[in-house]
Short mmCIF file of C-alpha atoms in Angstrom, two decimals:
data_model
loop_
_atom_site.label_atom_id
_atom_site.label_comp_id
_atom_site.label_asym_id
_atom_site.label_seq_id
_atom_site.Cartn_x
_atom_site.Cartn_y
_atom_site.Cartn_z
CA MET A 1 42.11 -126.78 -68.08
CA ALA A 2 40.51 -129.89 -69.52
CA LYS A 3 41.97 -133.02 -68.00
CA THR A 4 42.49 -136.64 -69.39
CA MET A 5 43.35 -139.67 -67.46
CA TRP A 6 45.68 -142.13 -69.11
CA ASN A 7 46.13 -145.39 -67.20
CA ALA A 8 49.31 -147.71 -67.83
CA VAL A 9 49.19 -151.31 -66.63
CA VAL A 10 52.30 -153.00 -65.59
CA ALA A 11 52.67 -156.79 -66.00
CA ALA A 12 52.52 -157.18 -62.32
CA GLY A 13 49.44 -155.07 -62.17
CA ALA A 14 50.78 -152.51 -59.83
CA VAL A 15 51.13 -148.54 -60.05
CA ALA A 16 54.24 -146.70 -59.44
CA VAL A 17 55.14 -144.81 -56.31
CA VAL A 18 57.79 -142.25 -57.04
CA THR A 19 59.58 -139.45 -55.44
CA ALA A 20 62.40 -137.17 -56.57
CA THR A 21 64.19 -133.98 -55.69
CA THR A 22 62.71 -130.46 -56.78
CA ALA A 23 64.33 -128.87 -59.77
CA ALA A 24 66.32 -132.02 -60.61
CA PRO A 25 68.74 -131.87 -63.52
CA ALA A 26 67.70 -133.37 -66.94
CA GLY A 27 67.76 -137.11 -67.41
CA ALA A 28 70.04 -138.40 -69.97
CA ALA A 29 68.82 -138.04 -73.48
CA THR A 30 67.57 -141.24 -74.94
CA GLY A 31 66.55 -141.46 -78.62
CA GLY A 32 66.16 -137.57 -78.71
CA VAL A 33 64.15 -137.42 -75.47
CA SER A 34 65.27 -135.70 -72.04
CA TYR A 35 63.57 -134.69 -68.91
CA SER A 36 64.16 -131.79 -66.55
CA GLN A 37 62.54 -129.79 -63.61
CA VAL A 38 61.38 -133.07 -61.98
CA SER A 39 59.51 -132.76 -58.71
CA VAL A 40 57.65 -135.69 -57.12
CA ASN A 41 55.82 -135.29 -53.70
CA GLY A 42 57.87 -132.26 -53.10
CA GLY A 43 61.14 -134.21 -52.81
CA LYS A 44 59.94 -136.18 -49.73
CA PRO A 45 59.61 -139.97 -49.50
CA ILE A 46 56.27 -141.51 -50.18
CA VAL A 47 54.75 -143.15 -46.92
CA ILE A 48 52.08 -145.68 -47.48
CA GLY A 49 49.79 -147.13 -44.84
CA ILE A 50 47.41 -150.07 -45.08
CA GLN A 51 44.13 -148.51 -46.35
CA GLU A 52 44.19 -144.94 -47.37
CA VAL A 53 44.92 -144.02 -50.98
CA VAL A 54 47.91 -141.80 -51.29
CA SER A 55 47.79 -138.92 -53.77
CA VAL A 56 51.26 -137.89 -54.93
CA PRO A 57 51.84 -134.72 -56.95
CA VAL A 58 54.17 -134.89 -60.02
CA THR A 59 55.60 -132.21 -62.25
CA PHE A 60 58.37 -132.43 -64.90
CA ARG A 61 59.34 -130.99 -68.33
CA MET A 62 59.90 -133.30 -71.43
CA THR A 63 61.82 -132.16 -74.57
CA THR A 64 62.10 -134.31 -77.59
CA THR A 65 62.96 -134.10 -81.32
CA ARG A 66 60.60 -137.01 -81.90
CA THR A 67 56.93 -137.00 -82.56
CA TRP A 68 54.95 -139.03 -79.79
CA ASP A 69 51.71 -140.74 -79.85
CA GLY A 70 51.11 -141.03 -76.11
CA PRO A 71 52.20 -138.70 -73.24
CA PRO A 72 55.11 -139.46 -71.10
CA LEU A 73 54.82 -141.78 -68.03
CA PHE A 74 57.05 -142.10 -64.85
CA LEU A 75 58.28 -145.51 -64.04
CA LEU A 76 60.04 -147.23 -61.15
CA TYR A 77 62.41 -150.26 -61.78
CA ARG A 78 64.83 -152.40 -59.93
CA GLY A 79 66.20 -154.44 -62.78
CA GLU A 80 67.10 -153.38 -66.28
CA LEU A 81 65.84 -150.20 -67.75
CA GLY A 82 63.02 -150.89 -70.11
CA ASP A 83 62.42 -154.69 -68.73
CA LEU A 84 58.63 -154.79 -68.12
CA GLY A 85 58.93 -157.71 -65.83
CA PRO A 86 57.84 -157.93 -62.13
CA ASN A 87 60.87 -155.47 -61.08
CA ASN A 88 59.19 -152.70 -63.06
CA LEU A 89 56.23 -150.55 -62.07
CA TYR A 90 54.44 -147.68 -63.68
CA SER A 91 51.30 -145.64 -63.46
CA GLY A 92 48.99 -143.28 -65.33
CA PHE A 93 48.28 -139.74 -63.94
CA GLY A 94 46.21 -136.65 -64.85
CA TYR A 95 47.78 -134.08 -67.21
CA SER A 96 46.69 -130.87 -69.07
CA ASP A 97 45.78 -131.63 -72.67
CA ASP A 98 47.08 -128.25 -73.75
CA ALA A 99 50.50 -128.99 -71.98
CA CYS A 100 51.21 -132.60 -72.78
CA PRO A 101 48.64 -133.83 -75.29
CA THR A 102 48.18 -137.45 -76.58
CA GLU A 103 50.12 -136.49 -79.65
CA GLY A 104 52.80 -133.95 -80.03
CA ARG A 105 56.47 -132.92 -80.73
CA GLY A 106 58.90 -130.72 -79.05
CA SER A 107 58.47 -129.85 -75.44
CA CYS A 108 55.59 -130.23 -72.86
CA VAL A 109 55.24 -129.72 -69.20
CA VAL A 110 53.33 -131.84 -66.82
CA ASP A 111 52.41 -129.43 -63.96
CA ASP A 112 49.44 -131.16 -62.43
CA GLY A 113 50.29 -134.89 -62.53
CA VAL A 114 48.95 -137.07 -59.57
CA LEU A 115 49.67 -140.59 -58.72
CA ASP A 116 47.03 -142.30 -56.69
CA ILE A 117 48.46 -145.28 -54.74
CA ASP A 118 46.05 -147.69 -53.29
CA PRO A 119 48.01 -149.98 -50.84
CA LYS A 120 45.32 -152.76 -51.02
CA GLY A 121 45.45 -152.94 -54.79
CA ASP A 122 48.70 -151.40 -55.95
CA ILE A 123 51.29 -152.60 -53.48
CA LYS A 124 51.96 -156.34 -53.69
CA GLY A 125 54.06 -156.90 -50.61
CA ASN A 126 56.52 -155.61 -48.02
CA GLY A 127 59.35 -155.81 -50.41
CA TYR A 128 57.95 -152.79 -52.32
CA ALA A 129 59.51 -150.73 -49.54
CA GLY A 130 63.08 -149.41 -50.19
CA THR A 131 65.06 -147.61 -52.75
CA TRP A 132 63.97 -147.62 -56.48
CA LYS A 133 65.27 -146.18 -59.71
CA SER A 134 63.29 -143.81 -61.65
CA SER A 135 62.76 -143.45 -65.45
CA ALA A 136 60.21 -142.11 -67.89
CA LEU A 137 58.53 -143.95 -70.81
CA LEU A 138 57.44 -142.07 -74.00
CA HIS A 139 55.45 -143.81 -76.82
CA ILE A 140 56.93 -143.10 -80.14
CA PRO A 141 55.35 -144.44 -83.34
CA GLY A 142 56.63 -147.96 -83.70
CA GLU A 143 58.58 -147.96 -80.46
CA ASP A 144 58.85 -147.10 -76.70
CA LEU A 145 61.57 -144.91 -75.59
CA PHE A 146 62.97 -145.41 -71.94
CA THR A 147 64.91 -142.66 -70.32
CA ASP A 148 66.73 -143.12 -67.00
CA LEU A 149 66.22 -140.13 -64.78
CA ASN A 150 68.96 -140.95 -62.49
CA HIS A 151 66.97 -140.03 -59.27
CA PRO A 152 66.76 -142.46 -56.30
CA VAL A 153 63.12 -143.27 -55.44
CA GLN A 154 62.20 -144.02 -51.66
CA VAL A 155 59.07 -145.99 -50.90
CA GLN A 156 58.35 -146.36 -47.10
CA ARG A 157 55.88 -148.39 -44.99
CA ALA A 158 53.84 -146.04 -42.56
CA THR A 159 54.47 -146.13 -38.91
CA ARG A 160 52.38 -145.37 -35.85
CA VAL A 161 53.40 -144.15 -32.44
CA THR A 162 51.32 -143.82 -29.18
CA VAL A 163 52.14 -142.28 -25.93
CA ASN A 164 50.78 -142.22 -22.36
CA ALA A 165 52.45 -140.27 -19.49
CA ALA A 166 51.34 -140.84 -15.83
CA PRO A 167 50.40 -140.10 -13.21
CA GLU A 168 48.39 -136.87 -14.10
CA PRO A 169 48.90 -134.60 -12.26
CA VAL A 170 52.12 -135.27 -10.49
CA VAL A 171 53.89 -133.67 -7.52
CA THR A 172 57.37 -132.04 -8.29
CA GLY A 173 60.27 -134.52 -8.02
CA LYS A 174 58.04 -137.60 -8.27
CA THR A 175 58.30 -140.13 -11.12
CA ILE A 176 56.54 -139.92 -14.33
CA THR A 177 56.23 -143.18 -16.35
CA VAL A 178 55.96 -142.76 -20.04
CA THR A 179 54.82 -145.53 -22.24
CA GLY A 180 53.91 -146.11 -25.81
CA LYS A 181 54.18 -148.19 -28.89
CA VAL A 182 55.62 -148.11 -32.35
CA THR A 183 54.06 -150.08 -35.02
CA ARG A 184 54.62 -150.54 -38.62
CA ALA A 185 52.31 -151.11 -41.75
CA ASN A 186 52.41 -154.68 -42.96
CA TRP A 187 51.32 -154.48 -46.65
CA GLU A 188 50.71 -158.26 -46.78
CA THR A 189 48.33 -158.60 -43.87
CA HIS A 190 47.01 -154.96 -44.22
CA SER A 191 47.60 -154.39 -40.46
CA TYR A 192 49.98 -152.43 -38.15
CA GLN A 193 52.37 -154.80 -36.24
CA GLY A 194 54.82 -154.03 -33.47
CA TYR A 195 58.10 -152.60 -34.66
CA ALA A 196 60.86 -154.05 -32.35
CA GLY A 197 64.30 -152.79 -31.90
CA ARG A 198 63.66 -149.22 -33.01
CA THR A 199 65.50 -146.20 -31.34
CA VAL A 200 62.60 -143.82 -30.39
CA SER A 201 63.22 -140.40 -28.78
CA LEU A 202 61.32 -139.22 -25.77
CA GLN A 203 60.55 -135.61 -26.16
CA PHE A 204 59.18 -132.87 -23.76
CA LYS A 205 57.77 -129.40 -24.51
CA ALA A 206 57.27 -127.27 -21.35
CA ASP A 207 54.22 -125.02 -21.08
CA GLY A 208 54.98 -121.82 -22.99
CA ALA A 209 57.72 -123.39 -25.10
CA SER A 210 57.42 -123.42 -28.98
CA SER A 211 59.28 -126.64 -29.69
CA TYR A 212 60.18 -130.06 -28.27
CA THR A 213 63.48 -131.17 -26.80
CA THR A 214 64.77 -134.65 -26.69
CA VAL A 215 65.13 -136.00 -23.04
CA LYS A 216 66.31 -139.63 -23.77
CA LYS A 217 66.15 -142.40 -26.31
CA VAL A 218 64.66 -145.70 -25.92
CA THR A 219 64.82 -149.00 -27.86
CA SER A 220 61.26 -150.66 -28.63
CA GLY A 221 60.55 -154.07 -27.23
CA SER A 222 59.71 -157.30 -28.94
CA THR A 223 56.10 -156.03 -29.50
CA GLY A 224 57.15 -152.44 -30.31
CA SER A 225 56.49 -151.36 -26.75
CA LEU A 226 58.05 -148.28 -25.26
CA LYS A 227 58.62 -147.46 -21.48
CA THR A 228 60.80 -145.25 -19.44
CA THR A 229 60.61 -143.03 -16.38
CA VAL A 230 61.48 -139.38 -15.70
CA LYS A 231 61.39 -136.93 -12.81
CA ALA A 232 58.68 -134.44 -12.79
CA ALA A 233 60.12 -130.92 -12.85
CA LYS A 234 57.66 -128.74 -14.78
CA SER A 235 54.36 -128.88 -16.51
CA GLY A 236 54.37 -129.78 -20.11
CA THR A 237 53.67 -132.20 -22.89
CA TRP A 238 55.35 -135.55 -23.60
CA ARG A 239 55.65 -137.40 -26.78
CA TRP A 240 57.57 -140.28 -28.64
CA ASN A 241 59.44 -139.41 -31.97
CA TYR A 242 60.52 -142.09 -34.29
CA TYR A 243 62.81 -140.72 -37.00
CA GLY A 244 62.32 -143.55 -39.57
CA ASN A 245 64.58 -145.45 -41.95
CA SER A 246 65.05 -146.31 -45.60
CA THR A 247 61.80 -148.57 -45.58
CA ALA A 248 59.74 -147.09 -42.73
CA GLY A 249 58.48 -143.56 -42.59
CA ALA A 250 59.08 -141.11 -39.55
CA LYS A 251 56.35 -140.41 -37.17
CA ALA A 252 55.76 -138.61 -33.86
CA SER A 253 52.91 -139.48 -31.49
CA THR A 254 50.47 -137.00 -30.38
CA GLY A 255 51.32 -135.14 -27.10
CA ASP A 256 50.24 -136.10 -23.57
CA HIS A 257 50.20 -133.14 -21.25
CA VAL A 258 51.04 -133.54 -17.63
CA ILE A 259 50.50 -130.91 -14.87
CA VAL A 260 53.29 -130.73 -12.35
CA TRP A 261 52.53 -129.04 -9.05
CA SER A 262 54.38 -128.48 -5.61
CA GLY A 263 52.03 -130.57 -3.60
CA VAL A 264 51.78 -127.83 -0.96
CA ARG A 265 48.09 -126.93 -0.02
CA VAL A 266 47.45 -123.43 0.98
CA MET A 267 45.09 -123.11 4.06
CA HIS A 268 42.80 -119.98 4.00
CA ALA A 269 41.57 -118.69 7.34
CA ARG A 270 37.88 -118.49 7.79
#
């Protein structure tokens, strides 16, 4: 299908970052316009780092008794609905010409919308993390119709977690020291910085097992550092897992495999 890109520009110069639950109920009708079947990012929070552009899938259905002269747009706001001040963000996205044309009336379905979010150009500060409200804007000849979609929107700063388990290999019953670090994206300095005071789970997956099991929980230090000790019992993989919060995304480290052996040497006769 032919694609068209329509870019909306907010007063603050930012693009929207949105998320919602799949198959959400219709938004309250406003001026003869309602929305349903909303799905943004598959219902998951949108986690944004410091450099990579994040492409977020968007789908929804709009129904109206009015004639529009511009396809509908999703918006985020923290103030009053329709207030285009600094507490309101919105974005353009791709849509199918035959599904939601520039001009029309009745219903249309956006089934291939994409929000491209550039943390260096679209995110203006760490204050963008948190819960937003979602709405939609439809251009009607002579006016703009704003509809509250009644869905909370979660925007999160990306986290990173590292791990190192030593010594490798280790004798059964000896001590394994597991270290690491949890950091969080700073959208103002465009760097990852230590995330202090976070509860992070140390997890282990024995060789042959299909999943990780939490062994203990550790609180990160002032620089985001993680450190604990465990007794070597069997060979397997260790990792740190941070479950995130309302403003920071969840993240697990890669795994660090440690071989555990009995320490007994077998002598072979010549």
